[in-house]
PDB file of C-alpha atoms and ligand atoms in Angstrom:
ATOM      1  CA  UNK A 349      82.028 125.716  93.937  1.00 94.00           C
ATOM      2  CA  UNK A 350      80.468 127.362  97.341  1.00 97.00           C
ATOM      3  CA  UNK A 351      82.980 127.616 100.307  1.00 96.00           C
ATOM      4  CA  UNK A 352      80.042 127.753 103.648  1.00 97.00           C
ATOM      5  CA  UNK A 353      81.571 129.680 106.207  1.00 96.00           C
ATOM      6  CA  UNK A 354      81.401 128.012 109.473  1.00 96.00           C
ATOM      7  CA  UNK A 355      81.664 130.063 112.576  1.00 98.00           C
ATOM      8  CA  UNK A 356      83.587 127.066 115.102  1.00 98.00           C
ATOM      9  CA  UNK A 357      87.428 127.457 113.673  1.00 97.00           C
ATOM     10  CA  UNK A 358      90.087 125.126 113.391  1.00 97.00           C
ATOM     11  CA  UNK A 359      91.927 126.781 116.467  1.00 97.00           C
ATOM     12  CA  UNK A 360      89.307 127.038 118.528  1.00 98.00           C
ATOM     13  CA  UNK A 361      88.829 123.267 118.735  1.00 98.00           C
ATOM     14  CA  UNK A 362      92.631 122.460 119.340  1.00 98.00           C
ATOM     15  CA  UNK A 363      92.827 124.998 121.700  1.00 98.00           C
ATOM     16  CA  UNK A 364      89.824 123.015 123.875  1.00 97.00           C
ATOM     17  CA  UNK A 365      91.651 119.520 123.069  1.00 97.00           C
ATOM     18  CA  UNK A 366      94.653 120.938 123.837  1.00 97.00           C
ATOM     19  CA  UNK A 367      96.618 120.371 121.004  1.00 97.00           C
ATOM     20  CA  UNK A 368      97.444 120.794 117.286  1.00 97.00           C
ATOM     21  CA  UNK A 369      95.640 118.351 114.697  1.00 98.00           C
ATOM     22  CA  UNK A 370      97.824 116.143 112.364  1.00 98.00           C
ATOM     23  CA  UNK A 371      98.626 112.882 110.645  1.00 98.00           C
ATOM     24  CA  UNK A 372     101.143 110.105 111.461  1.00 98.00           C
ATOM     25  CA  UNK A 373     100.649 108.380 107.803  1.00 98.00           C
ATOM     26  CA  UNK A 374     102.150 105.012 108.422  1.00 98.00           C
ATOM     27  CA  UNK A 375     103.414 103.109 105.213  1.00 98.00           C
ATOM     28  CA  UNK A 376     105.159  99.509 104.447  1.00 98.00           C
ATOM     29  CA  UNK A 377     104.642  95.979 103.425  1.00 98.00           C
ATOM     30  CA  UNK A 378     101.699  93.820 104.839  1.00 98.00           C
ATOM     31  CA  UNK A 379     103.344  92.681 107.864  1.00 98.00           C
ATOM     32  CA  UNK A 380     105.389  95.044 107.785  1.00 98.00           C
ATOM     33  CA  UNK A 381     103.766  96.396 111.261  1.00 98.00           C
ATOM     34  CA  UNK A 382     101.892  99.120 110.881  1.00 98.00           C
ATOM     35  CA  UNK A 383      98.801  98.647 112.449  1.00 98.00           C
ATOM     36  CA  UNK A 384     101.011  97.190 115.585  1.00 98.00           C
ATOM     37  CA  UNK A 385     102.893 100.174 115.792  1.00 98.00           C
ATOM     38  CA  UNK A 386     100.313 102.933 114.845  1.00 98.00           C
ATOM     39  CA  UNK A 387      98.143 100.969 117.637  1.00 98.00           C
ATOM     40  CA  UNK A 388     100.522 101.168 120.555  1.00 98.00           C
ATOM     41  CA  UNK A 389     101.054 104.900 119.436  1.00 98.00           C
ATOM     42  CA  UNK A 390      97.596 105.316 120.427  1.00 98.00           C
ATOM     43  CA  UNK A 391      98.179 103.634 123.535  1.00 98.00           C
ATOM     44  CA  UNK A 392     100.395 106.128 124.209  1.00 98.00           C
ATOM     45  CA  UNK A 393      99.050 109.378 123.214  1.00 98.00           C
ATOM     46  CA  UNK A 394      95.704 108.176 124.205  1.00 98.00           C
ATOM     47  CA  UNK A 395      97.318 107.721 128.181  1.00 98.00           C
ATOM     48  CA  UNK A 396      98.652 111.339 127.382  1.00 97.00           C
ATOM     49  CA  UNK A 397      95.281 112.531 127.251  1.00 97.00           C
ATOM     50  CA  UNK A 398      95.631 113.743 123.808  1.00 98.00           C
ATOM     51  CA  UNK A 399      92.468 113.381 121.533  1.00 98.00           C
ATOM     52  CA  UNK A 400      93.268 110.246 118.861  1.00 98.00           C
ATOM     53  CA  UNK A 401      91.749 108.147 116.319  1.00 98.00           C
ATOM     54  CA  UNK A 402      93.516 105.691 114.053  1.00 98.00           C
ATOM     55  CA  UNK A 403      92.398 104.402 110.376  1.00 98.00           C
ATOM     56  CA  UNK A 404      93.532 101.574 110.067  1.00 98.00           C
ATOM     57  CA  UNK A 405      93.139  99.745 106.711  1.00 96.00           C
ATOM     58  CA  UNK A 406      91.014  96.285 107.077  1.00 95.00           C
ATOM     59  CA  UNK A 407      88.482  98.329 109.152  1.00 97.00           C
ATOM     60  CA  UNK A 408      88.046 100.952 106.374  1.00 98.00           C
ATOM     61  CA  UNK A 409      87.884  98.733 103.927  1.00 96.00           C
ATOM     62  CA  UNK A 410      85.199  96.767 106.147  1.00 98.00           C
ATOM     63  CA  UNK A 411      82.798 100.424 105.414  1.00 98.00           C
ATOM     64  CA  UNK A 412      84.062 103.406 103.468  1.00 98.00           C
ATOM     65  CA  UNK A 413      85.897 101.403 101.476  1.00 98.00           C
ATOM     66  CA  UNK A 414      83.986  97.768 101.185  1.00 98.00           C
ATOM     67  CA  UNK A 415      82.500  98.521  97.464  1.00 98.00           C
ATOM     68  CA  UNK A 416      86.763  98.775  96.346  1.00 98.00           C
ATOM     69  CA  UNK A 417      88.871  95.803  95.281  1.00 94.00           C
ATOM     70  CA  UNK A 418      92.850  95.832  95.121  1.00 90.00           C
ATOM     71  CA  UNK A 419      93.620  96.888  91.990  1.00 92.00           C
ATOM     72  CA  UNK A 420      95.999  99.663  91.399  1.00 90.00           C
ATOM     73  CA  UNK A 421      93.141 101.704  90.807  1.00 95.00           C
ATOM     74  CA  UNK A 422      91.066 100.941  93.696  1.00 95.00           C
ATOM     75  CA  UNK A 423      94.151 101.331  96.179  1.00 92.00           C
ATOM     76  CA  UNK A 424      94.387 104.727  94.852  1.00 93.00           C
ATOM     77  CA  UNK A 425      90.608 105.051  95.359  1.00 97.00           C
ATOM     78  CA  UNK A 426      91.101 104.275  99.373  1.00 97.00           C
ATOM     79  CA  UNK A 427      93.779 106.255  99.457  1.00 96.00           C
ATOM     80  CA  UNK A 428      91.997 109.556  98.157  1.00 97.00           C
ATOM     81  CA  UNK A 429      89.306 108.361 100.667  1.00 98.00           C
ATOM     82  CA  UNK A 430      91.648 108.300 103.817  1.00 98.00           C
ATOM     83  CA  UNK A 431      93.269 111.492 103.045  1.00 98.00           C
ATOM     84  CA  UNK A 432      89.926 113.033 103.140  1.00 98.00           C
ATOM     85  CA  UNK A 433      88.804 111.323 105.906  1.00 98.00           C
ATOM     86  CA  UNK A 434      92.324 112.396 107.750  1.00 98.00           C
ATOM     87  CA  UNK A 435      92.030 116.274 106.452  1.00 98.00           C
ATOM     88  CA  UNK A 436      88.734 115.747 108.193  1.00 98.00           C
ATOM     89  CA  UNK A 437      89.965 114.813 111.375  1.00 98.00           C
ATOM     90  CA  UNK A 438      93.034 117.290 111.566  1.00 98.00           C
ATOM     91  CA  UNK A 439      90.559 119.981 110.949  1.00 97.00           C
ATOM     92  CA  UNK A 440      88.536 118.754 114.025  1.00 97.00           C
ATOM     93  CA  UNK A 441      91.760 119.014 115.817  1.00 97.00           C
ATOM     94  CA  UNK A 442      92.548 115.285 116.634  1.00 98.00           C
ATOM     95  CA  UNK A 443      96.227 113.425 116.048  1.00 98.00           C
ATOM     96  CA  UNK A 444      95.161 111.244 113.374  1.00 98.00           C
ATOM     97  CA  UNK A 445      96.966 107.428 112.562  1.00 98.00           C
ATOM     98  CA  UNK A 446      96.661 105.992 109.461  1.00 98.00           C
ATOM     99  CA  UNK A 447      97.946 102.578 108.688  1.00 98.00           C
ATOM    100  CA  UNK A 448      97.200 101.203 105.052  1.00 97.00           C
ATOM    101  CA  UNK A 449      99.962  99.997 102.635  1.00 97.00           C
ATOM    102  CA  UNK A 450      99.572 103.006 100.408  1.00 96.00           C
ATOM    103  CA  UNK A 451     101.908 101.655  98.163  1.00 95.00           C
ATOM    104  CA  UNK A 452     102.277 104.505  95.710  1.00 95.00           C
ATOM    105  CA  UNK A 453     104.561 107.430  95.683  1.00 97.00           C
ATOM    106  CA  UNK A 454     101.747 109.465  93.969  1.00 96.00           C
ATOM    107  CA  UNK A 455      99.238 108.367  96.687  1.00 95.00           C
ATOM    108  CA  UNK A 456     101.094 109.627  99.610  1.00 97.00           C
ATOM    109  CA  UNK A 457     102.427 112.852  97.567  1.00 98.00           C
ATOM    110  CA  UNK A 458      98.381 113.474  96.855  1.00 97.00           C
ATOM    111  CA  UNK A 459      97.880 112.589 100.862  1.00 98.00           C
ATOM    112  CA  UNK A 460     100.840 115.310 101.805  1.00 98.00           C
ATOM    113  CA  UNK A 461      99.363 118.114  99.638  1.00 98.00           C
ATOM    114  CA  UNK A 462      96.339 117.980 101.366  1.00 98.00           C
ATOM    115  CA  UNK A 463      98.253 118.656 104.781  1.00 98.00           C
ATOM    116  CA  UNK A 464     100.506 122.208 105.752  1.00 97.00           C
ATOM    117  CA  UNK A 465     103.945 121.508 106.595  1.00 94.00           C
ATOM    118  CA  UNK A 466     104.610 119.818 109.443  1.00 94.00           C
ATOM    119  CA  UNK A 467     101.061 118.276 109.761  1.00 97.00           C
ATOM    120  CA  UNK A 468     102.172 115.313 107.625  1.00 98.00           C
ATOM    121  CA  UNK A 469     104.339 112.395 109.195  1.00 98.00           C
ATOM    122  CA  UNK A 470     105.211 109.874 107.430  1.00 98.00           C
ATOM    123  CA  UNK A 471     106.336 106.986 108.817  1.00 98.00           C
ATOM    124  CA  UNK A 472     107.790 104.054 106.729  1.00 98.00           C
ATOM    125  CA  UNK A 473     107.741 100.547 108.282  1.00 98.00           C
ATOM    126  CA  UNK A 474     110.640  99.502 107.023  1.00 98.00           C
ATOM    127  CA  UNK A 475     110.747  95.774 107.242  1.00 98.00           C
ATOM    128  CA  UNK A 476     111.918  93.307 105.200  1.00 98.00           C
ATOM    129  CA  UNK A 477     109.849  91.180 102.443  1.00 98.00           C
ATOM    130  CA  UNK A 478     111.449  88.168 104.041  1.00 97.00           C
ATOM    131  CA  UNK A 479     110.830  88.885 107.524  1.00 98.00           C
ATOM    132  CA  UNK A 480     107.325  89.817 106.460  1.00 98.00           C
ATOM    133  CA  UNK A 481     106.338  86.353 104.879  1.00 98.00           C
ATOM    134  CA  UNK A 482     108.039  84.399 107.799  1.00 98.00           C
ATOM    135  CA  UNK A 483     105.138  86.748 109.882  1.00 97.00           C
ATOM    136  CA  UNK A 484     102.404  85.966 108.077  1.00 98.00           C
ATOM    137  CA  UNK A 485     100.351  87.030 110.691  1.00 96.00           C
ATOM    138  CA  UNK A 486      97.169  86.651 108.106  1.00 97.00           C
ATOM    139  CA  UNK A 487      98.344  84.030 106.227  1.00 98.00           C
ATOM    140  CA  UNK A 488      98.449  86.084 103.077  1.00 98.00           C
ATOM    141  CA  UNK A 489     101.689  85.190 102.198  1.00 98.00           C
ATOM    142  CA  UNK A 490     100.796  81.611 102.268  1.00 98.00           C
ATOM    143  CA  UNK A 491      98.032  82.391 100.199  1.00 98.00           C
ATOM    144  CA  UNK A 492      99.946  84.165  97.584  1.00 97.00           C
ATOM    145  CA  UNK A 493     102.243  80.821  97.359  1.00 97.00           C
ATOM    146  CA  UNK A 494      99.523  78.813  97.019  1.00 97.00           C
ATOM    147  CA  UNK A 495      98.428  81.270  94.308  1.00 97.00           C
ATOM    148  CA  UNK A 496      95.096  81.823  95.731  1.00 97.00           C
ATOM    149  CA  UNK A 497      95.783  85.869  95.958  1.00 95.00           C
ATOM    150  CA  UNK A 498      96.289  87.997  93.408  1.00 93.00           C
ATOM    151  CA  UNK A 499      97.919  91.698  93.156  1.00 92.00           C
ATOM    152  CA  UNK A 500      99.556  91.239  96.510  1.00 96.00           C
ATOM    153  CA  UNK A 501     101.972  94.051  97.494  1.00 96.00           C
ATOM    154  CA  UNK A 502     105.836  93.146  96.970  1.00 97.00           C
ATOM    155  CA  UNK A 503     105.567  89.985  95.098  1.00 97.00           C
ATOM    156  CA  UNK A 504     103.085  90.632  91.937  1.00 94.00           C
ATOM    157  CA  UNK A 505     101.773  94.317  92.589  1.00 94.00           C
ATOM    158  CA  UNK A 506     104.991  97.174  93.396  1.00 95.00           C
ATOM    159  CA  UNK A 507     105.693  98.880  96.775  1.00 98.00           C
ATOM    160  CA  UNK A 508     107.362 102.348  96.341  1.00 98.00           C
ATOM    161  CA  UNK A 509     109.620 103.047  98.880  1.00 98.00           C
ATOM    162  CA  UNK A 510     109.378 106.292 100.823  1.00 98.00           C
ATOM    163  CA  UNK A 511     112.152 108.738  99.609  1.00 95.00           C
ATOM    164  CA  UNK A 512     112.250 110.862 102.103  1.00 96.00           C
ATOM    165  CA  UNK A 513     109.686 109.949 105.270  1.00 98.00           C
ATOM    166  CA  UNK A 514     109.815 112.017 108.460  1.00 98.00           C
ATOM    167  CA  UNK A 515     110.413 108.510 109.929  1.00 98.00           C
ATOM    168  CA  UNK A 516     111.961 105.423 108.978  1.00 98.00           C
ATOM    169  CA  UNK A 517     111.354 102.447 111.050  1.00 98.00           C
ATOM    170  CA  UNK A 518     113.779  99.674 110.295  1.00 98.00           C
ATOM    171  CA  UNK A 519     110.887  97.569 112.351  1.00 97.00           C
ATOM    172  CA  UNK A 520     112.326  93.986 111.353  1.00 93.00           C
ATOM    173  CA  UNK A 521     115.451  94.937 113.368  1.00 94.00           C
ATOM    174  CA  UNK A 522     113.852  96.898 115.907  1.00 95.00           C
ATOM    175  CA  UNK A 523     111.151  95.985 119.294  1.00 97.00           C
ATOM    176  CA  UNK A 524     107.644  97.722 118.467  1.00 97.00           C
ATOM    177  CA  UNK A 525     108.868  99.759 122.291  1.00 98.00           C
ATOM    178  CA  UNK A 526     112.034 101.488 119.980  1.00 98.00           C
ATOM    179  CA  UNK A 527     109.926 102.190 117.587  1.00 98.00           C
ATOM    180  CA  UNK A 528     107.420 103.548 119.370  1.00 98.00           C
ATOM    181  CA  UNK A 529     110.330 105.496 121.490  1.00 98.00           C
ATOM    182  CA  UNK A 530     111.607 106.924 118.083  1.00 97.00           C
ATOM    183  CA  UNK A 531     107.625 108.033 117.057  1.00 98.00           C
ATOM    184  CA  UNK A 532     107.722 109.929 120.566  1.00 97.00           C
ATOM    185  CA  UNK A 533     110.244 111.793 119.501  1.00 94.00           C
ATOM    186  CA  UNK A 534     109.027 113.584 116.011  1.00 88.00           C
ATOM    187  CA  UNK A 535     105.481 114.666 117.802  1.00 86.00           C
TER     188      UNK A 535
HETATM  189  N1  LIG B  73     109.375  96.100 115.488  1.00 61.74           N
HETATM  190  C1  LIG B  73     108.155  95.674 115.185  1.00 61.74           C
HETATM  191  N2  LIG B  73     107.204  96.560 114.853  1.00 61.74           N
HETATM  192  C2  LIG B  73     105.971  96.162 114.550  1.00 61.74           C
HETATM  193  N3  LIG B  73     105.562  94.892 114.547  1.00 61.74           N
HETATM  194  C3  LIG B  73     106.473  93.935 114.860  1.00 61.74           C
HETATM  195  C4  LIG B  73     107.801  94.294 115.202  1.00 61.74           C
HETATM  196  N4  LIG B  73     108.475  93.167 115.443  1.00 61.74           N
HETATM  197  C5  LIG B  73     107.603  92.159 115.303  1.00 61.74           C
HETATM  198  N5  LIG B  73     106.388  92.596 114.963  1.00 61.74           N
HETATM  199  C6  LIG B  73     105.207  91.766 114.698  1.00 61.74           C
HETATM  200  O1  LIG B  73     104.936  91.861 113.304  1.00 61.74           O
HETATM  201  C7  LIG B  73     103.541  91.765 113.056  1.00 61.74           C
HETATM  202  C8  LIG B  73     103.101  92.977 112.246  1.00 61.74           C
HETATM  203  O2  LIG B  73     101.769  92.821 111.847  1.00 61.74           O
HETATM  204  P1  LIG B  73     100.777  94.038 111.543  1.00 61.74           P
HETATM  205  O3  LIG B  73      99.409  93.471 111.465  1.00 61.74           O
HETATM  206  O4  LIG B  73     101.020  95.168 112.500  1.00 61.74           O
HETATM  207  O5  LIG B  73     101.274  94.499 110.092  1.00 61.74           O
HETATM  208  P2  LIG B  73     100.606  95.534 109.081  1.00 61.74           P
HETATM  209  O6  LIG B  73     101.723  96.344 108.542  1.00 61.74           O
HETATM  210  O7  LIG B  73      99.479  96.245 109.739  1.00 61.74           O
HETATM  211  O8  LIG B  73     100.083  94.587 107.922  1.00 61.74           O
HETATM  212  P3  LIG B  73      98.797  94.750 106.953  1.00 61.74           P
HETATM  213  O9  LIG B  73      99.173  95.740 105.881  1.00 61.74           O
HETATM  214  O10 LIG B  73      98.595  93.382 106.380  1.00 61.74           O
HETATM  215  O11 LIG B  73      97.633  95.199 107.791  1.00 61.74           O
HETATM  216  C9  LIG B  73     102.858  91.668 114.406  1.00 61.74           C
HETATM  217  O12 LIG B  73     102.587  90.324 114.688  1.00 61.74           O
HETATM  218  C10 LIG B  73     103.932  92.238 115.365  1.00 61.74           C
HETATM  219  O13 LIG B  73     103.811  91.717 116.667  1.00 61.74           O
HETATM  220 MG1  LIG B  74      97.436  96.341 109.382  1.00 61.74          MG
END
């Protein structure tokens, strides 16, 4: 395999934005809130004048990732496609949000490696199955019961919890403002 050199560094483009590149890899049930909290963390940063952009998983899965189902295979399929795409974007220097399920241990270990230390947040969205379903802010849940959806995250397909995140939101006990008031804190 052929490396190209390119001339433009790494450096040079956080030094014009201003800032460091990295990821805030959120993870958690559906519902859980991760596209509500990795969205007002753009809010935020974006205010800050800090250079953003946030994955978030329906609108990937709407391009990059439309020809993938959700089988355990395909979810580690868009997850080896969002850690690229993130490398991508740290290496262009921007603070990077991710907010898919990712469901696997192995998945998020793969998405770490790809990162150096300290460029990697991960943030579980720690809220509970219960609280989730009573949500239902799709009405996937409902679906599920009516048995209309298969492979669904936390009732017949696993969620792995984080071991050891950088952040753990307990989000069904805590406003979306703490929890964005405890992301503040680790960037
Ligand atoms: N502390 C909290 N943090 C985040 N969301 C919360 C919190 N409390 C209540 N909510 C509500 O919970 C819902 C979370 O839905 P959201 O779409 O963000 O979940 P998600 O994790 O992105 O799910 P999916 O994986 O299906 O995309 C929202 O309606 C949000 O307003
Ligand atoms: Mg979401």
């Amino acid at each position: 395999m052929y490396t190209q050199a390119l001339t433009v560094t790494r450096q040079q483009r956080e030094q014009l934005n201003g800032h460091a590149g990295k990821v805030i890899w959120f993870t958690g049930l559906s519902g859980s809130g991760k596209s509500t909290l990795a969205n007002a963390l753009e809010v935020v940063l974006h205010a800050q004048g800090r250079r953003t952009y946030l994955l978030d998983g329906d609108n990937i899965r709407q391009g990059l990732s439309k020809d993938l189902d959700f089988t355990d295979a395909s979810r580690v399929e868009n997850i080896r496609r969002v850690a690229e795409v993130a490398r991508l974007m740290v290496d262009a220097g921007l603070i990077v949000m991710t907010a898919f399920i990712s469901p696997f241990r192995a998945e998020r270990r793969m998405a770490r490696s790809l990162f150096a230390q300290g460029e990697f947040v991960e943030v579980f969205v720690d809220t509970p199955l219960e609280e989730c379903a009573r949500r239902d802010v799709k009405g996937l849940y409902a679906k599920v019961r009516r048995g209309e959806l298969k492979n669904f995250t936390g009732i017949d397909s696993p969620y792995q919890r984080p071991e050891q995140p950088e952040v753990h939101l307990r989000a069904g006990a805590t406003s979306p403002e703490q929890c964005v008031a405890l992301l503040l804190q680790h960037l």
